[in-house]
PDB file of C-alpha atoms in Angstrom:
ATOM      1  CA  UNK A 118      28.031 -54.361 -91.833  1.00 76.00           C
ATOM      2  CA  UNK A 119      24.277 -54.092 -91.291  1.00 84.00           C
ATOM      3  CA  UNK A 120      24.167 -57.149 -89.033  1.00 82.00           C
ATOM      4  CA  UNK A 121      27.005 -55.750 -86.917  1.00 82.00           C
ATOM      5  CA  UNK A 122      25.312 -52.334 -86.774  1.00 85.00           C
ATOM      6  CA  UNK A 123      21.989 -53.849 -85.686  1.00 87.00           C
ATOM      7  CA  UNK A 124      23.705 -55.931 -83.006  1.00 84.00           C
ATOM      8  CA  UNK A 125      25.446 -52.824 -81.615  1.00 85.00           C
ATOM      9  CA  UNK A 126      22.226 -50.840 -81.862  1.00 86.00           C
ATOM     10  CA  UNK A 127      20.180 -53.454 -79.996  1.00 83.00           C
ATOM     11  CA  UNK A 128      22.895 -53.562 -77.323  1.00 87.00           C
ATOM     12  CA  UNK A 129      22.413 -49.791 -76.821  1.00 87.00           C
ATOM     13  CA  UNK A 130      18.630 -49.450 -77.079  1.00 86.00           C
ATOM     14  CA  UNK A 131      17.679 -52.900 -75.812  1.00 85.00           C
ATOM     15  CA  UNK A 132      16.895 -56.152 -77.592  1.00 79.00           C
ATOM     16  CA  UNK A 133      13.147 -55.479 -77.516  1.00 83.00           C
ATOM     17  CA  UNK A 134      13.276 -51.975 -78.991  1.00 89.00           C
ATOM     18  CA  UNK A 135      11.688 -51.211 -82.345  1.00 90.00           C
ATOM     19  CA  UNK A 136      14.122 -50.537 -85.176  1.00 91.00           C
ATOM     20  CA  UNK A 137      13.222 -49.605 -88.755  1.00 90.00           C
ATOM     21  CA  UNK A 138      15.687 -50.365 -91.563  1.00 92.00           C
ATOM     22  CA  UNK A 139      15.104 -48.558 -94.868  1.00 89.00           C
ATOM     23  CA  UNK A 140      16.687 -50.240 -97.885  1.00 90.00           C
ATOM     24  CA  UNK A 141      17.176 -48.892-101.402  1.00 87.00           C
ATOM     25  CA  UNK A 142      15.350 -51.754-103.153  1.00 90.00           C
ATOM     26  CA  UNK A 143      12.651 -54.328-102.321  1.00 90.00           C
ATOM     27  CA  UNK A 144      14.899 -57.343-102.889  1.00 91.00           C
ATOM     28  CA  UNK A 145      17.465 -55.838-100.503  1.00 91.00           C
ATOM     29  CA  UNK A 146      14.827 -55.404 -97.773  1.00 92.00           C
ATOM     30  CA  UNK A 147      13.596 -58.967 -98.304  1.00 91.00           C
ATOM     31  CA  UNK A 148      17.121 -60.379 -98.292  1.00 92.00           C
ATOM     32  CA  UNK A 149      18.143 -58.555 -95.121  1.00 93.00           C
ATOM     33  CA  UNK A 150      14.909 -59.553 -93.366  1.00 93.00           C
ATOM     34  CA  UNK A 151      15.488 -63.234 -94.151  1.00 92.00           C
ATOM     35  CA  UNK A 152      19.172 -62.998 -93.259  1.00 92.00           C
ATOM     36  CA  UNK A 153      18.473 -61.278 -89.929  1.00 90.00           C
ATOM     37  CA  UNK A 154      15.629 -63.706 -89.160  1.00 91.00           C
ATOM     38  CA  UNK A 155      17.966 -66.677 -89.748  1.00 92.00           C
ATOM     39  CA  UNK A 156      20.624 -65.188 -87.442  1.00 88.00           C
ATOM     40  CA  UNK A 157      18.185 -64.124 -84.715  1.00 87.00           C
ATOM     41  CA  UNK A 158      15.230 -66.538 -84.654  1.00 90.00           C
ATOM     42  CA  UNK A 159      14.336 -65.250 -81.181  1.00 89.00           C
ATOM     43  CA  UNK A 160      13.673 -61.700 -82.454  1.00 89.00           C
ATOM     44  CA  UNK A 161      10.597 -60.415 -84.241  1.00 93.00           C
ATOM     45  CA  UNK A 162      11.470 -59.511 -87.844  1.00 94.00           C
ATOM     46  CA  UNK A 163       9.091 -57.841 -90.292  1.00 94.00           C
ATOM     47  CA  UNK A 164       9.383 -56.797 -93.952  1.00 92.00           C
ATOM     48  CA  UNK A 165       7.327 -54.491 -96.134  1.00 90.00           C
ATOM     49  CA  UNK A 166       8.134 -53.410 -99.670  1.00 89.00           C
ATOM     50  CA  UNK A 167       6.543 -52.927-103.068  1.00 84.00           C
ATOM     51  CA  UNK A 168       6.908 -56.599-104.046  1.00 85.00           C
ATOM     52  CA  UNK A 169       4.481 -57.545-101.254  1.00 82.00           C
ATOM     53  CA  UNK A 170       0.764 -57.058-101.932  1.00 86.00           C
ATOM     54  CA  UNK A 171      -0.807 -54.010-100.292  1.00 84.00           C
ATOM     55  CA  UNK A 172      -3.046 -56.086 -97.986  1.00 89.00           C
ATOM     56  CA  UNK A 173      -0.059 -58.107 -96.767  1.00 90.00           C
ATOM     57  CA  UNK A 174       1.976 -54.906 -96.215  1.00 87.00           C
ATOM     58  CA  UNK A 175      -0.825 -53.429 -94.101  1.00 87.00           C
ATOM     59  CA  UNK A 176      -1.090 -56.629 -92.066  1.00 93.00           C
ATOM     60  CA  UNK A 177       2.692 -56.782 -91.531  1.00 91.00           C
ATOM     61  CA  UNK A 178       2.843 -53.112 -90.533  1.00 88.00           C
ATOM     62  CA  UNK A 179      -0.025 -53.635 -88.084  1.00 90.00           C
ATOM     63  CA  UNK A 180       1.828 -56.610 -86.564  1.00 92.00           C
ATOM     64  CA  UNK A 181       4.982 -54.493 -86.183  1.00 89.00           C
ATOM     65  CA  UNK A 182       3.068 -51.551 -84.716  1.00 86.00           C
ATOM     66  CA  UNK A 183       1.403 -53.752 -82.094  1.00 89.00           C
ATOM     67  CA  UNK A 184       4.541 -55.758 -81.280  1.00 89.00           C
ATOM     68  CA  UNK A 185       6.508 -55.018 -78.131  1.00 88.00           C
ATOM     69  CA  UNK A 186       9.673 -54.771 -80.230  1.00 90.00           C
ATOM     70  CA  UNK A 187      11.300 -55.961 -83.403  1.00 91.00           C
ATOM     71  CA  UNK A 188      13.053 -54.961 -86.589  1.00 93.00           C
ATOM     72  CA  UNK A 189      11.165 -53.802 -89.670  1.00 92.00           C
ATOM     73  CA  UNK A 190      12.943 -53.918 -93.040  1.00 94.00           C
ATOM     74  CA  UNK A 191      11.296 -51.596 -95.570  1.00 90.00           C
ATOM     75  CA  UNK A 192      11.758 -50.398 -99.151  1.00 88.00           C
ATOM     76  CA  UNK A 193       9.595 -48.435-101.553  1.00 81.00           C
ATOM     77  CA  UNK A 194       7.275 -47.261 -98.788  1.00 76.00           C
ATOM     78  CA  UNK A 195       6.600 -43.741 -97.619  1.00 65.00           C
ATOM     79  CA  UNK A 196       8.169 -43.186 -94.195  1.00 62.00           C
ATOM     80  CA  UNK A 197       5.177 -41.024 -93.244  1.00 58.00           C
ATOM     81  CA  UNK A 198       2.849 -43.981 -93.825  1.00 63.00           C
ATOM     82  CA  UNK A 199       4.610 -45.941 -91.095  1.00 66.00           C
ATOM     83  CA  UNK A 200       3.538 -43.643 -88.221  1.00 63.00           C
ATOM     84  CA  UNK A 201       5.846 -45.352 -85.728  1.00 67.00           C
ATOM     85  CA  UNK A 202       6.582 -42.818 -83.027  1.00 69.00           C
ATOM     86  CA  UNK A 203       7.807 -45.593 -80.735  1.00 78.00           C
ATOM     87  CA  UNK A 204      10.705 -46.623 -82.992  1.00 83.00           C
ATOM     88  CA  UNK A 205      13.964 -46.337 -81.056  1.00 86.00           C
ATOM     89  CA  UNK A 206      16.083 -46.064 -84.190  1.00 86.00           C
ATOM     90  CA  UNK A 207      16.067 -45.827 -87.960  1.00 85.00           C
ATOM     91  CA  UNK A 208      18.791 -47.241 -90.195  1.00 89.00           C
ATOM     92  CA  UNK A 209      19.110 -46.162 -93.845  1.00 87.00           C
ATOM     93  CA  UNK A 210      21.132 -48.708 -95.836  1.00 89.00           C
ATOM     94  CA  UNK A 211      22.715 -47.071 -98.864  1.00 86.00           C
ATOM     95  CA  UNK A 212      22.365 -43.567-100.209  1.00 83.00           C
ATOM     96  CA  UNK A 213      18.868 -42.127 -99.836  1.00 81.00           C
ATOM     97  CA  UNK A 214      17.247 -40.606-102.931  1.00 77.00           C
ATOM     98  CA  UNK A 215      17.694 -37.136-101.426  1.00 76.00           C
ATOM     99  CA  UNK A 216      18.440 -35.343 -98.198  1.00 77.00           C
ATOM    100  CA  UNK A 217      14.696 -34.810 -97.758  1.00 77.00           C
ATOM    101  CA  UNK A 218      14.056 -38.530 -98.158  1.00 76.00           C
ATOM    102  CA  UNK A 219      16.568 -39.286 -95.403  1.00 76.00           C
ATOM    103  CA  UNK A 220      15.053 -36.632 -93.130  1.00 77.00           C
ATOM    104  CA  UNK A 221      11.593 -38.176 -93.634  1.00 73.00           C
ATOM    105  CA  UNK A 222      13.072 -41.553 -92.657  1.00 72.00           C
ATOM    106  CA  UNK A 223      14.504 -40.017 -89.490  1.00 72.00           C
ATOM    107  CA  UNK A 224      11.102 -38.570 -88.608  1.00 72.00           C
ATOM    108  CA  UNK A 225       9.880 -42.156 -88.094  1.00 66.00           C
ATOM    109  CA  UNK A 226      12.006 -42.340 -84.944  1.00 64.00           C
ATOM    110  CA  UNK A 227      11.052 -39.029 -83.397  1.00 65.00           C
ATOM    111  CA  UNK A 228      13.705 -38.447 -80.787  1.00 66.00           C
ATOM    112  CA  UNK A 229      15.346 -41.765 -81.596  1.00 75.00           C
ATOM    113  CA  UNK A 230      18.638 -42.563 -83.191  1.00 81.00           C
ATOM    114  CA  UNK A 231      19.384 -42.328 -86.917  1.00 82.00           C
ATOM    115  CA  UNK A 232      22.079 -44.296 -88.703  1.00 84.00           C
ATOM    116  CA  UNK A 233      23.145 -43.922 -92.321  1.00 84.00           C
ATOM    117  CA  UNK A 234      25.197 -46.816 -93.713  1.00 85.00           C
ATOM    118  CA  UNK A 235      27.131 -45.857 -96.832  1.00 82.00           C
ATOM    119  CA  UNK A 236      29.462 -47.658 -99.191  1.00 80.00           C
ATOM    120  CA  UNK A 237      32.832 -46.044 -99.889  1.00 79.00           C
ATOM    121  CA  UNK A 238      31.629 -44.880-103.311  1.00 82.00           C
ATOM    122  CA  UNK A 239      28.710 -43.031-101.648  1.00 81.00           C
ATOM    123  CA  UNK A 240      30.900 -40.948 -99.312  1.00 77.00           C
ATOM    124  CA  UNK A 241      30.529 -37.783-101.402  1.00 79.00           C
ATOM    125  CA  UNK A 242      26.883 -37.758-100.319  1.00 77.00           C
ATOM    126  CA  UNK A 243      28.110 -36.611 -96.915  1.00 74.00           C
ATOM    127  CA  UNK A 244      28.598 -33.126 -98.381  1.00 76.00           C
ATOM    128  CA  UNK A 245      24.806 -32.779 -98.405  1.00 76.00           C
ATOM    129  CA  UNK A 246      24.800 -33.410 -94.646  1.00 73.00           C
ATOM    130  CA  UNK A 247      27.763 -31.250 -93.630  1.00 71.00           C
ATOM    131  CA  UNK A 248      25.529 -28.978 -91.522  1.00 71.00           C
ATOM    132  CA  UNK A 249      24.102 -31.928 -89.560  1.00 69.00           C
ATOM    133  CA  UNK A 250      25.438 -33.389 -86.348  1.00 65.00           C
ATOM    134  CA  UNK A 251      27.129 -36.441 -87.817  1.00 67.00           C
ATOM    135  CA  UNK A 252      29.443 -38.803 -86.053  1.00 68.00           C
ATOM    136  CA  UNK A 253      31.522 -41.089 -88.229  1.00 67.00           C
ATOM    137  CA  UNK A 254      31.954 -44.527 -86.719  1.00 64.00           C
ATOM    138  CA  UNK A 255      34.950 -46.666 -87.560  1.00 59.00           C
ATOM    139  CA  UNK A 256      34.044 -49.877 -89.347  1.00 59.00           C
ATOM    140  CA  UNK A 257      35.964 -53.119 -89.163  1.00 54.00           C
ATOM    141  CA  UNK A 258      38.542 -53.621 -91.907  1.00 51.00           C
ATOM    142  CA  UNK A 259      36.909 -54.285 -95.253  1.00 52.00           C
ATOM    143  CA  UNK A 260      33.457 -53.151 -94.126  1.00 52.00           C
ATOM    144  CA  UNK A 261      31.511 -50.059 -95.089  1.00 48.00           C
ATOM    145  CA  UNK A 262      31.665 -47.090 -92.754  1.00 45.00           C
ATOM    146  CA  UNK A 263      28.419 -46.127 -91.009  1.00 47.00           C
ATOM    147  CA  UNK A 264      27.612 -42.508 -90.326  1.00 48.00           C
ATOM    148  CA  UNK A 265      25.381 -41.811 -87.365  1.00 48.00           C
ATOM    149  CA  UNK A 266      23.076 -38.835 -86.950  1.00 46.00           C
ATOM    150  CA  UNK A 267      22.885 -37.446 -83.447  1.00 42.00           C
ATOM    151  CA  UNK A 268      19.775 -38.365 -81.411  1.00 45.00           C
ATOM    152  CA  UNK A 269      16.821 -36.217 -82.334  1.00 45.00           C
ATOM    153  CA  UNK A 270      17.242 -36.729 -86.053  1.00 44.00           C
ATOM    154  CA  UNK A 271      18.099 -34.352 -88.843  1.00 42.00           C
ATOM    155  CA  UNK A 272      17.652 -30.634 -88.566  1.00 42.00           C
ATOM    156  CA  UNK A 273      17.788 -30.404 -84.768  1.00 41.00           C
TER     157      UNK A 273
END
């Protein structure tokens, strides 16, 4: 589902836009980064998470920040530390730790698009977001259903 979502997202915002994907665990971020890199060798793909040494994370983040575009897969990092006002979109894969955590992720793409990808068993989390401008997007049969937050992020 994530690959399909990223393909649709890049079709909307442009193939050279910056997209940040927050994952729930370091191995998930690493896996998705490698998977996406193998499917799109022509696109810049970056990964930062707690299993990567701090110096390497800083270097990777600097490369992403100075790149014209690309996709950054992240886990176990503070969204505020990213300081990426030029990100066109943020994707949260799986349930965030809290509503506040998701809102901090959305702040990375100030004015950009926010997408929350949930598994069926995580749907009850949507109750926490019932006052937000959410648009449920139909997923292909057998795939998880993404929920998109209106442009501008949470709380607007």
